[in-house]
Short mmCIF file of C-alpha atoms and ligand atoms in Angstrom, two decimals:
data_model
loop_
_atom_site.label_atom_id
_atom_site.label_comp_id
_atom_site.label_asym_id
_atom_site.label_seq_id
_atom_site.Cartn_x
_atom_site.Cartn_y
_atom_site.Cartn_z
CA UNK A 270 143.85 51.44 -135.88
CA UNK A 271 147.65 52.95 -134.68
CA UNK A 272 148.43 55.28 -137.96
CA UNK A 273 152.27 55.21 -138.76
CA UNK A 274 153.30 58.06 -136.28
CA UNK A 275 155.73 60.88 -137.46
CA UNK A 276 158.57 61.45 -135.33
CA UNK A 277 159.37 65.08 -134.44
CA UNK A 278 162.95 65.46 -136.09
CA UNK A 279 165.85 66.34 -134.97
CA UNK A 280 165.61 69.72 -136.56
CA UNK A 281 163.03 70.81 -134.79
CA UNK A 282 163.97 68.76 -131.46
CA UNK A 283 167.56 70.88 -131.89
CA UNK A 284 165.81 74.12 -132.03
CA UNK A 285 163.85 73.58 -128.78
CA UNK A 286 167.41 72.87 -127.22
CA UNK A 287 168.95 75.94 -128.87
CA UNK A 288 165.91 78.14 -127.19
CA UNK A 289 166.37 76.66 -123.86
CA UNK A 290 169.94 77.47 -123.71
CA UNK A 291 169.14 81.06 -124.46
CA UNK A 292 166.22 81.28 -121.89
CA UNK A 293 168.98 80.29 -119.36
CA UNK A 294 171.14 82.89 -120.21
CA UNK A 295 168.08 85.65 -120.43
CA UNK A 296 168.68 87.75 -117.43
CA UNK A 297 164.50 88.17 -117.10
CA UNK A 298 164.09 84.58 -116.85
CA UNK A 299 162.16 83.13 -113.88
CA UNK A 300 164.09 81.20 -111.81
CA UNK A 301 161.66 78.73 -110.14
CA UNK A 302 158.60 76.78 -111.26
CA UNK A 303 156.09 74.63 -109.78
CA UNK A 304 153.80 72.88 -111.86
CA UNK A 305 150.31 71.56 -110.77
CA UNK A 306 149.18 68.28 -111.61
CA UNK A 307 145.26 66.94 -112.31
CA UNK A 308 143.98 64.05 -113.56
CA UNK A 309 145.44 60.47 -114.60
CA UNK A 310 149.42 58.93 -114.90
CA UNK A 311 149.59 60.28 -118.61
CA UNK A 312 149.37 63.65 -117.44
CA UNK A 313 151.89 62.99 -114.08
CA UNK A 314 154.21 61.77 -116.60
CA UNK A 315 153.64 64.74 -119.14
CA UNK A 316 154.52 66.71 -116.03
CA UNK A 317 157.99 65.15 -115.56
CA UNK A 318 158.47 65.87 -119.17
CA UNK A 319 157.54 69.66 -118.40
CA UNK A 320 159.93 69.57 -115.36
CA UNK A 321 162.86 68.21 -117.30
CA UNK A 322 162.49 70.86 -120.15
CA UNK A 323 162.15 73.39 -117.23
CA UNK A 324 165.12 72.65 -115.92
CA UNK A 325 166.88 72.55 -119.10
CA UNK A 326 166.16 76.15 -118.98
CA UNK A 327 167.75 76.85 -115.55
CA UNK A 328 164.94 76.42 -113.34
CA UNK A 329 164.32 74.65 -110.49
CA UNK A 330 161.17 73.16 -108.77
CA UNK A 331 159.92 75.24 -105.30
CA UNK A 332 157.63 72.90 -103.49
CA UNK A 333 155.23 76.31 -103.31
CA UNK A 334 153.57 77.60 -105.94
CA UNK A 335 153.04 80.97 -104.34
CA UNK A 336 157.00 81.23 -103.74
CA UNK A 337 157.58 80.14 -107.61
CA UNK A 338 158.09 82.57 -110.14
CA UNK A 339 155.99 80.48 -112.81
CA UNK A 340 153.41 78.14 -112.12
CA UNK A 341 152.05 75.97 -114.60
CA UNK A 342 148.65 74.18 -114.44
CA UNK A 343 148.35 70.69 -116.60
CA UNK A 344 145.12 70.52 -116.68
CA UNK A 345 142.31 67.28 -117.40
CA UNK A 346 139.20 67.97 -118.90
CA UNK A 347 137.89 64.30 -118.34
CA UNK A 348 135.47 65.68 -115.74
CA UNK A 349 133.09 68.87 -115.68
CA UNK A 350 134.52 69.30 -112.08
CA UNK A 351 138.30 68.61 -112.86
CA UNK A 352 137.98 71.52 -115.12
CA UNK A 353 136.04 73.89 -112.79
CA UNK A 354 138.64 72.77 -110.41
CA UNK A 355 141.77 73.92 -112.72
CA UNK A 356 139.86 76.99 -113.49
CA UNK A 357 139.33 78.35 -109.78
CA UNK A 358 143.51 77.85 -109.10
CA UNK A 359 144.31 79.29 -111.79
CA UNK A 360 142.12 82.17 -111.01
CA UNK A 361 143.17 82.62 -107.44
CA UNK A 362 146.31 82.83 -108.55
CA UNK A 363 145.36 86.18 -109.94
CA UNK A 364 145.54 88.03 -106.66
CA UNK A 365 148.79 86.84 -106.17
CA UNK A 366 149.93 88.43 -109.34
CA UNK A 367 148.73 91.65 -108.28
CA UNK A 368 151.28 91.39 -105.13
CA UNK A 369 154.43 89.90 -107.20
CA UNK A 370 153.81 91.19 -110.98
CA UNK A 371 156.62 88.84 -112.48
CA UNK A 372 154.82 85.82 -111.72
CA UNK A 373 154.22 83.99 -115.07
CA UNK A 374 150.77 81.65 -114.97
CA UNK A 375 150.60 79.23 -117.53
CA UNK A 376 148.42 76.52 -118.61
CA UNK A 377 148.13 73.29 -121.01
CA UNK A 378 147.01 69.87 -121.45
CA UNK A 379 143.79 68.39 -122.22
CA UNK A 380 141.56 71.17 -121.19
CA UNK A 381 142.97 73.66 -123.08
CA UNK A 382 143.19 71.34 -126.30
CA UNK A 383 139.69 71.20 -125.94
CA UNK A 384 137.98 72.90 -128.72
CA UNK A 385 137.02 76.62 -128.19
CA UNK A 386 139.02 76.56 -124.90
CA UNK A 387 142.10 78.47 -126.74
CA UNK A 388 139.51 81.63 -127.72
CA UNK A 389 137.79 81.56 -123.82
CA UNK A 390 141.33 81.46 -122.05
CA UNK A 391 142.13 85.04 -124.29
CA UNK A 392 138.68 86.51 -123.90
CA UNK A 393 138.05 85.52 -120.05
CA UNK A 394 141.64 84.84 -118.80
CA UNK A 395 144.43 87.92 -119.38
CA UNK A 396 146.16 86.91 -116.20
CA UNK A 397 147.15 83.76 -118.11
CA UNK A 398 150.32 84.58 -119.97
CA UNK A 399 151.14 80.70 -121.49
CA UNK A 400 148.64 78.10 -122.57
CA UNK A 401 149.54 74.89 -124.64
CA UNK A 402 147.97 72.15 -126.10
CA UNK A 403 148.85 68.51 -125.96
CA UNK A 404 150.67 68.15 -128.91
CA UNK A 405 152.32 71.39 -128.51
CA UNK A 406 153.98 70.35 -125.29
CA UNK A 407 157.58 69.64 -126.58
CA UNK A 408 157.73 73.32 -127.90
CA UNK A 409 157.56 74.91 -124.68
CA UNK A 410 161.16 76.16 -124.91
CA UNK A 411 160.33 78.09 -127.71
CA UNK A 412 156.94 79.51 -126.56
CA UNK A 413 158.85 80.35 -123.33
CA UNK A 414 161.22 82.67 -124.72
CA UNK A 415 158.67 84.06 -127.05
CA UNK A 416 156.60 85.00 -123.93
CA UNK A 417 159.73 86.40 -122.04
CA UNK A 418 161.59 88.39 -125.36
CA UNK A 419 158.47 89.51 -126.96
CA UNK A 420 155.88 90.08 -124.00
CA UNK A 421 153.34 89.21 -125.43
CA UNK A 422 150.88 86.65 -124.12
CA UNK A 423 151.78 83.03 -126.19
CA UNK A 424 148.48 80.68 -126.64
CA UNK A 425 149.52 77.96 -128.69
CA UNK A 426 146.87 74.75 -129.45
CA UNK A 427 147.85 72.55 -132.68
CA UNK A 428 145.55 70.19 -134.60
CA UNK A 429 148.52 67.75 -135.55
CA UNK A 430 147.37 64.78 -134.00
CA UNK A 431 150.24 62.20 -135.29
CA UNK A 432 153.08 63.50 -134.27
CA UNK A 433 155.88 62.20 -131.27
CA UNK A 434 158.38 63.60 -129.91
CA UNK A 435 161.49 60.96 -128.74
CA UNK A 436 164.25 61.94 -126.56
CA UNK A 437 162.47 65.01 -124.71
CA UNK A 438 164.44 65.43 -121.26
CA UNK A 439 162.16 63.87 -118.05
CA UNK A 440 162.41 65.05 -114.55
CA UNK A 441 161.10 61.86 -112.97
CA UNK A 442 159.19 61.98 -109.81
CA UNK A 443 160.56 58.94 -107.99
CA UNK A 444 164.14 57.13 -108.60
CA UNK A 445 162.69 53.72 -107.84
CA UNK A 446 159.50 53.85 -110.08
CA UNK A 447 159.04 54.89 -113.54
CA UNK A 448 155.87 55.57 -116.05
CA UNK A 449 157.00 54.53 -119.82
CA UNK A 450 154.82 55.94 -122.62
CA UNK A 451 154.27 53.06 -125.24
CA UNK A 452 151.38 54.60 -126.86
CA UNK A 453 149.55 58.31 -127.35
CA UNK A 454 145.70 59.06 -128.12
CA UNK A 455 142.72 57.10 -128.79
CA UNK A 456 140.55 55.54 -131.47
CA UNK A 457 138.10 54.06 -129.26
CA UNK A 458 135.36 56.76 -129.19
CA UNK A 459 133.34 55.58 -125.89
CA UNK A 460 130.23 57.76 -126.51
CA UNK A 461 130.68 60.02 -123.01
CA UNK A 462 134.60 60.49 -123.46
CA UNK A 463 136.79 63.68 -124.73
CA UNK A 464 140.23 61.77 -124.71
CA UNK A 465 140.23 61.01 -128.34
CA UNK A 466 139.31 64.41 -128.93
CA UNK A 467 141.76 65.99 -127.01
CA UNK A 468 144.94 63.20 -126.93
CA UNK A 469 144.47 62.72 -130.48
CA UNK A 470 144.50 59.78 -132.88
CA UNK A 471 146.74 56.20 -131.56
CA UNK A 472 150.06 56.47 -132.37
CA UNK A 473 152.58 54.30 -131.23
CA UNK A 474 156.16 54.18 -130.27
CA UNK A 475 158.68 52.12 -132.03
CA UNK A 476 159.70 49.23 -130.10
CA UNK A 477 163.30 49.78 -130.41
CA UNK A 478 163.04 53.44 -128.62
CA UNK A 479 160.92 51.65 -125.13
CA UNK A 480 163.85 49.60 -125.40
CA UNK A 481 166.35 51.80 -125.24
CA UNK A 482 164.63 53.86 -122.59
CA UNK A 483 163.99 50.88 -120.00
CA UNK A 484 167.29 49.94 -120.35
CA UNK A 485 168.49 53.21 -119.29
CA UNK A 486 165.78 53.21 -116.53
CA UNK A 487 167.19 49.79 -115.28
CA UNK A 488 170.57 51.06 -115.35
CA UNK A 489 169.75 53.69 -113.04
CA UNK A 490 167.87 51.00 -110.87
CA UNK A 491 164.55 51.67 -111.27
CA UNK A 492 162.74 48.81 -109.93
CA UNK A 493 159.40 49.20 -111.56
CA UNK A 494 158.08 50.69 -114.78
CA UNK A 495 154.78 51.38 -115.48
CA UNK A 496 153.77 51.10 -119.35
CA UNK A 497 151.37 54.12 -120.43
CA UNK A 498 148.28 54.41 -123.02
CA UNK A 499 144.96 55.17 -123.36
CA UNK A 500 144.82 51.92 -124.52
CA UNK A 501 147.90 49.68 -124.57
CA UNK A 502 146.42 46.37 -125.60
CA UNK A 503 146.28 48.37 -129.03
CA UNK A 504 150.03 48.74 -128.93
CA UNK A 505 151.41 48.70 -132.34
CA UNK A 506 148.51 47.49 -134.00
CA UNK A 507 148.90 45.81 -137.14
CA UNK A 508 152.85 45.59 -137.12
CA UNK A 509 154.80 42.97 -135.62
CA UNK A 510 155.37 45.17 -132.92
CA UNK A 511 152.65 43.96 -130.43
CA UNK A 512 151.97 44.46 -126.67
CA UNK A 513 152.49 40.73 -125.86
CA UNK A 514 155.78 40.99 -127.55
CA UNK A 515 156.54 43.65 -125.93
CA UNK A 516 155.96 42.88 -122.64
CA UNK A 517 157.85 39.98 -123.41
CA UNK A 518 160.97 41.91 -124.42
CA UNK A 519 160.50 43.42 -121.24
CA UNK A 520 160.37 40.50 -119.01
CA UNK A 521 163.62 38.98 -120.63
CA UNK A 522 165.40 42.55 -119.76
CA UNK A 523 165.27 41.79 -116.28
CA UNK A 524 162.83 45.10 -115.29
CA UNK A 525 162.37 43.78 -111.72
CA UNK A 526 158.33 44.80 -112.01
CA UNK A 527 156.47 45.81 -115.40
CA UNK A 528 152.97 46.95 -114.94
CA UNK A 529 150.72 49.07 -117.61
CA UNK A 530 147.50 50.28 -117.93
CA UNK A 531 145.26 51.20 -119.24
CA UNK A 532 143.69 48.01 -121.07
CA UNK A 533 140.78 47.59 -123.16
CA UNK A 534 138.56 44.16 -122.71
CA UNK A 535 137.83 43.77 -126.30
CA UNK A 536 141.15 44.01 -126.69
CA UNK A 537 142.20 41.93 -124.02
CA UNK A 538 143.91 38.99 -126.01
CA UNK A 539 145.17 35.66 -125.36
CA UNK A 540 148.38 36.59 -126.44
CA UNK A 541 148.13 39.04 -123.30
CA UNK A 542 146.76 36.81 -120.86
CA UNK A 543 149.28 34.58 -121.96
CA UNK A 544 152.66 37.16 -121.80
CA UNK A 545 151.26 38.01 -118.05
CA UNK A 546 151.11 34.10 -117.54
CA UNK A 547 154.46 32.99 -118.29
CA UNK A 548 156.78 36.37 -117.38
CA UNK A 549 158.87 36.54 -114.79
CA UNK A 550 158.38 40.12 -113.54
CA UNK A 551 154.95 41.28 -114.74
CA UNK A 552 152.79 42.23 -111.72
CA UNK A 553 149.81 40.40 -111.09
CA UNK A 554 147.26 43.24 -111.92
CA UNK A 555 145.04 44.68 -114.50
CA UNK A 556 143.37 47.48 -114.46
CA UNK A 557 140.54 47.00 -116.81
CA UNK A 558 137.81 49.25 -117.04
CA UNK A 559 134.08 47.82 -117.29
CA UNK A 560 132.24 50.87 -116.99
CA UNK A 561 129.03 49.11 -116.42
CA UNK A 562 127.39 45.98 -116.21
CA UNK A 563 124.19 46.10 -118.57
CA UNK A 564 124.80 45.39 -122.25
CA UNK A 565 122.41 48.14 -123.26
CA UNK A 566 124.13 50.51 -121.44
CA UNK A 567 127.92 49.15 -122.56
CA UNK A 568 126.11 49.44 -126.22
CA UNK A 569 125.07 52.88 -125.57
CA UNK A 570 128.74 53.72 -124.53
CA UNK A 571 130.16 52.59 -127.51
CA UNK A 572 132.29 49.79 -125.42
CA UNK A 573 132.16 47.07 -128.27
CA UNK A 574 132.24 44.19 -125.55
CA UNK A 575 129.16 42.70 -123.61
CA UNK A 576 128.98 41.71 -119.79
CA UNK A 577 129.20 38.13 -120.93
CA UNK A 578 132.43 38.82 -122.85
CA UNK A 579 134.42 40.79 -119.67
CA UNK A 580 133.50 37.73 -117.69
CA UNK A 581 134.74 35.64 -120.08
CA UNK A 582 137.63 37.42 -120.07
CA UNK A 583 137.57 37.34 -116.01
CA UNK A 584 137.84 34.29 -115.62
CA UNK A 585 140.82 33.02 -118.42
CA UNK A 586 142.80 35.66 -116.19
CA UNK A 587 141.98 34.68 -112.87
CA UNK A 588 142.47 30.88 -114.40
CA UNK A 589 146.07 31.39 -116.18
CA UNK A 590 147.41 34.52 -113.89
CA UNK A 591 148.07 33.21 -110.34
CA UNK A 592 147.00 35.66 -107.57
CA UNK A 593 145.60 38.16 -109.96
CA UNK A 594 144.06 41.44 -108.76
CA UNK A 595 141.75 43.33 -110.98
CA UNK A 596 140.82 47.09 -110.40
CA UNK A 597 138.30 48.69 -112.69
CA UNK A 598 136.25 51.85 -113.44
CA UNK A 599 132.97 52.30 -113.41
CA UNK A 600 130.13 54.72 -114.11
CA UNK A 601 126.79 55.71 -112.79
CA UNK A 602 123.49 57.57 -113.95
CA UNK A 603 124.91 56.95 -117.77
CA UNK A 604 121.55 58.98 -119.49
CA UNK A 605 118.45 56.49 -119.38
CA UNK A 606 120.41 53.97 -116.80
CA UNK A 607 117.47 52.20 -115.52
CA UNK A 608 117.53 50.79 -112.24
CA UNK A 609 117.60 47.34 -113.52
CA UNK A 610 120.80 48.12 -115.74
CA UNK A 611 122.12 49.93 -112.53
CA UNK A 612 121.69 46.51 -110.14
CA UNK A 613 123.25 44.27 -113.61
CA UNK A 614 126.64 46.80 -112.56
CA UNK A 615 126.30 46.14 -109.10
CA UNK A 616 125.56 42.40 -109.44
CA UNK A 617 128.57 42.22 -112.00
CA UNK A 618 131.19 44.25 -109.23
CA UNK A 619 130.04 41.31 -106.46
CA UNK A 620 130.98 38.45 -109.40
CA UNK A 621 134.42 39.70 -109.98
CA UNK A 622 135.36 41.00 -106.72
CA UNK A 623 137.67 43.83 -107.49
CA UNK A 624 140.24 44.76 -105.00
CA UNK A 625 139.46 48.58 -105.94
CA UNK A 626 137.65 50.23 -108.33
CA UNK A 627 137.50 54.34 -109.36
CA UNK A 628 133.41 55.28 -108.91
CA UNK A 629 131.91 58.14 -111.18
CA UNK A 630 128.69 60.13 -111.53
CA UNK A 631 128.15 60.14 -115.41
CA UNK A 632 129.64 63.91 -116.45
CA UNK A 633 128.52 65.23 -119.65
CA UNK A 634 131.70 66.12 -121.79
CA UNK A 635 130.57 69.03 -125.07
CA UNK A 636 131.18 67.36 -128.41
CA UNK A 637 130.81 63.65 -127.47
CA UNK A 638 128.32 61.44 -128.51
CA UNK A 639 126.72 60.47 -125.39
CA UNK A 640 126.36 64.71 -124.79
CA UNK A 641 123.57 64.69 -127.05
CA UNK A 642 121.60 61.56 -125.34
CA UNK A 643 118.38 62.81 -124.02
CA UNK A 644 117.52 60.76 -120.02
CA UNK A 645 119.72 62.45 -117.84
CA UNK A 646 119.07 60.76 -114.57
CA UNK A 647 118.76 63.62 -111.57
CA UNK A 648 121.58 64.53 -108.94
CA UNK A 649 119.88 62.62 -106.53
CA UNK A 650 119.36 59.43 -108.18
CA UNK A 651 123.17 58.95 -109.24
CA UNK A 652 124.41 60.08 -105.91
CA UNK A 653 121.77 57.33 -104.28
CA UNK A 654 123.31 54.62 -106.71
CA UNK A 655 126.83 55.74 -106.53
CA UNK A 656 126.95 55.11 -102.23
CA UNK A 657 125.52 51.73 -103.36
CA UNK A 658 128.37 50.94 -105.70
CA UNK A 659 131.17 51.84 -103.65
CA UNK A 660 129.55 49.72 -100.99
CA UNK A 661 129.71 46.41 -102.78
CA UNK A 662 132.77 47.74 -104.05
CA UNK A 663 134.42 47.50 -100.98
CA UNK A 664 132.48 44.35 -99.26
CA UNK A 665 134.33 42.78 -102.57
CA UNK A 666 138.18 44.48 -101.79
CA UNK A 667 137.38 43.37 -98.25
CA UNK A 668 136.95 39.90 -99.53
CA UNK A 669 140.13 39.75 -101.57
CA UNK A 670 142.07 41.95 -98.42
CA UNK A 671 141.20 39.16 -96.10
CA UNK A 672 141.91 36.46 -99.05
CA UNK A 673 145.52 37.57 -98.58
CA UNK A 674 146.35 37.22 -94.85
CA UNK A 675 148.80 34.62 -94.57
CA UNK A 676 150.11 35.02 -97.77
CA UNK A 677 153.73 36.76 -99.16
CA UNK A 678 153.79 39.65 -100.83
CA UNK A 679 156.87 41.67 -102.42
CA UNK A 680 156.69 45.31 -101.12
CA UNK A 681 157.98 47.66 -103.48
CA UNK A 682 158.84 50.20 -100.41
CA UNK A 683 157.89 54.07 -101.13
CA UNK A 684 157.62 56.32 -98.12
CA UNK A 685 157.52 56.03 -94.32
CA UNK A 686 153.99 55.63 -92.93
CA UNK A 687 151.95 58.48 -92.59
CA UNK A 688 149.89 57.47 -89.49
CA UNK A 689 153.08 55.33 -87.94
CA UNK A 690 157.00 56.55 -88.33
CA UNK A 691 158.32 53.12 -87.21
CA UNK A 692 156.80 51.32 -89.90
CA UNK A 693 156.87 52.08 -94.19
CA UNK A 694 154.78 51.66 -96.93
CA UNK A 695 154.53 50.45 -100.46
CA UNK A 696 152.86 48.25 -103.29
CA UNK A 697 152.84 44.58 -103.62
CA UNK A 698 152.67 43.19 -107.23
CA UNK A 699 148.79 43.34 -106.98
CA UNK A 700 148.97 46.97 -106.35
CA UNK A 701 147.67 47.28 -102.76
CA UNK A 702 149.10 49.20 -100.23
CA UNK A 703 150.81 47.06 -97.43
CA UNK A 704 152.84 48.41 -94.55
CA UNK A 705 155.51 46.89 -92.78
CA UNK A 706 157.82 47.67 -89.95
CA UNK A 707 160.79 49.18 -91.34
CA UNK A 708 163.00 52.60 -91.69
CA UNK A 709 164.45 55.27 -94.24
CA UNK A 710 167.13 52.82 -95.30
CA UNK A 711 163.86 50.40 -97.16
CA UNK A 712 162.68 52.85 -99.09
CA UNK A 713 163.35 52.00 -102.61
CA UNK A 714 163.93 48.10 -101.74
CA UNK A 715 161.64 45.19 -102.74
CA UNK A 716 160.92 43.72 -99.75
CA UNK A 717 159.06 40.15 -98.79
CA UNK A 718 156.52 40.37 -96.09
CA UNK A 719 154.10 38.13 -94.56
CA UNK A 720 150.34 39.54 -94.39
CA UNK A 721 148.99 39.31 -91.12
CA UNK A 722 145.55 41.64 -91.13
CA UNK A 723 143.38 43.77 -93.89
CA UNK A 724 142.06 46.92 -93.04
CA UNK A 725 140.23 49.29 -95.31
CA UNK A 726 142.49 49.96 -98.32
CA UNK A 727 145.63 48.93 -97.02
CA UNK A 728 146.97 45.65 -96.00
CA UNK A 729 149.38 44.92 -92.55
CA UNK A 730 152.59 42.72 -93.06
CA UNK A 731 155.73 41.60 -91.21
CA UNK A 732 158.95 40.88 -93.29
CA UNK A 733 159.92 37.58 -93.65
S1 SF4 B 899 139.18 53.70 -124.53
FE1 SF4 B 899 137.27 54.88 -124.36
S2 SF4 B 899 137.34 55.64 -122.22
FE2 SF4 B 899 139.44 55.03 -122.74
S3 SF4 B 899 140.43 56.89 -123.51
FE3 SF4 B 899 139.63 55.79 -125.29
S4 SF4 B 899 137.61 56.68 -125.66
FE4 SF4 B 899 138.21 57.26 -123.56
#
């Protein structure tokens, strides 16, 4: 259920502006930053939100972090080993602190929001001079100059779950692409997951301010936005203000390509499957996670949907949504996963056919529900089924990759190709990689190209 969010007001919005002007003029201030990114799009798009306020400050990105004067880790806590991972950079970074003493090390996002993380980072960490929560990220003018008048180390990790903050300044990664928050946090409570814990409670933006932002994004000629939740079928929940509608409102805009994730099946409407249907520019993908393929285990993960249900909703897509790719995420060695559950997951990847999927060992997360769930499957085991997955995984993207030779696809052109400098790369509107021949000039352009082979994970075309 989305609460009624509160909007940070201006007030306090003006005050983080009023402490970023006087960090620039501080004559201690650092004067470069480079921030390191883990984890999913919500957190790549935090970090253009930490750029921008950075450089509302006066400083400016350095493609190095041992050349930048403060480094900032946004961290994800999703995964025992994306944590461990985040922890050891962090801590190398140490030595390099002992050669250049200025250097600042901060560190925020959904690790350190995770409770009891705040009290470790002071006990075990006094190299680490910022750390931040997620809904303390907007006030990281203000904690900046605290750290850099006072000298004190700043550790800063709020409860307030219902808060947003509108018009924070966004240093965006790419001029052709763009990620669009529509919603924050998560009611959902899947037994193994620490999102809802650490993102909060769903709160979503008013319709009016995505508006308002995808306008300007189209004015600048962005050529794709990407709509961002935990769970966006849940948009606006209970208000007139629903994700069908808005995708609509986004279609009629003219935003040459819409795409969002992530998406819920038992929230998957009709309404949805309908908006995708009929609009003009939204791409013919969905990501939407399954997890697994045996009821007792989707029961035992708190998914509220059954096996019979996802197909269900399988097939109205592939039925109403021409040329629809679906990607998904899965999960292996859930505690007690049988091997009969396992093969109803494998058997359910080779009935859809996915053109991708993301593959993971079951991680225990502290404080979730599933934590607590005795049958933890050995290392072995889940690494045995995992190789299995990913191989009917991709005998199923094969499938679909092969599916598409002959066909057109739009190319949404991104960078030159890594293994070939004659020829670029990009998306089509399913979200694969294709390659074409092509130049500097293309990058940025929607292109049409013929597909004329499949290899693994990427597709071969000639424009048209
Ligand atoms: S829907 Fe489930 S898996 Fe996704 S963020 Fe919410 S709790 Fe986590």
């Amino acid at each position: 259920m989305n609460r009624t969010p509160v909007i940070i007001g201006a007030d306090e919005i003006r005050r983080q502006e009023d402490a970023a002007e006087r960090i620039a003029a501080l004559p201690n201030r650092p004067d470069s930053y480079h921030i390191v990114t883990y984890g999913c799009q919500m957190n790549a798009h935090d970090s253009e939100t930490l750029a921008g306020l950075l450089e509302s400050m006066g400083l400016e990105e350095t493609p190095d972090r041992t050349t930048a004067d403060l480094v900032l880790f946004n961290t994800c806590c999703i995964r025992d080993n994306a944590e461990r991972r985040a922890l050891g950079n962090v801590t190398w970074l140490r030595q390099l602190k002992r050669s250049k003493p200025h250097l600042l090390i901060g560190v925020c996002g959904c690790m350190v929001q995770r409770p009891g993380m705040a009290d470790r980072i002071l006990r075990q960490y006094p190299f680490i001079d910022l750390a931040f929560g997620t809904h303390n990220l907007h006030q990281l003018p203000s904690m900046l100059y605290e750290l850099l008048t006072r000298r004190e180390r700043v550790i800063r990790v709020s409860s307030e779950d219902t808060a947003i903050a509108e018009g924070l300044p966004i240093k965006r990664a790419s001029d052709s692409k763009a990620y669009l928050t529509v919603m924050y946090g998560c009611d959902n409570y899947c037994s193994y997951c620490i999102v809802p814990y650490v993102r909060g409670r769903e709160r979503s933006r008013a319709m009016r301010d995505i508006l308002a932002e995808a306008e300007s994004l189209l004015r600048s000629g962005v050529q794709e936005i990407t709509l961002l939740g935990q769970n966006v079928n849940s948009y606006g929940n209970g208000t007139d203000e629903t994700f069908p509608a808005l995708l609509r409102a986004l279609d009629e805009m003219g935003v040459p390509r819409i795409r969002f994730m992530t998406s819920h099946p038992k929230d998957l409407s009709d309404g949805l499957i309908e908006a995708m249907a009929r609009g003009s520019h939204i791409c013919n993908h969905l990501h939407l996670p399954v997890q697994s393929g045996s009821d007792a285990i989707l029961s035992a993960m708190n998914r509220r949907y059954t096996r019979e249900r996802y197909l269900e909703r399988v097939g109205a897509l592939r039925r109403d949504v021409p040329g629809i790719g679906l990607t998904t995420d899965l999960i292996v060695g859930f505690p007690g996963e049988t091997e009969e559950q396992f093969e109803q997951t494998v058997s359910l990847v080779q009935t859809v056919g996915y053109d991708s999927a993301y593959t993971f060992i079951y991680s225990p997360r502290e404080g979730t529900a599933a934590a607590r769930l005795g049958g933890r499957l050995p290392d072995d085991v889940s690494s045995q089924r995992i190789g299995r997955l990913i191989r009917a995984v991709e005998e199923g993207s094969q499938e679909a990759y092969r599916g598409m030779i002959g066909t057109v696809e739009r190319v949404l052109v991104e960078s030159i190709s890594k293994r070939d400098a004659s020829r670029v790369s990009g998306k089509g509107t399913r979200g694969i990689t294709i390659t074409l021949d092509g130049g500097p000039e293309d990058i940025g352009k929607i292109i049409p190209v013929r597909i004329r082979s499949a290899a693994v994970n990427t597709l071969r075309g000639e424009r048209i």
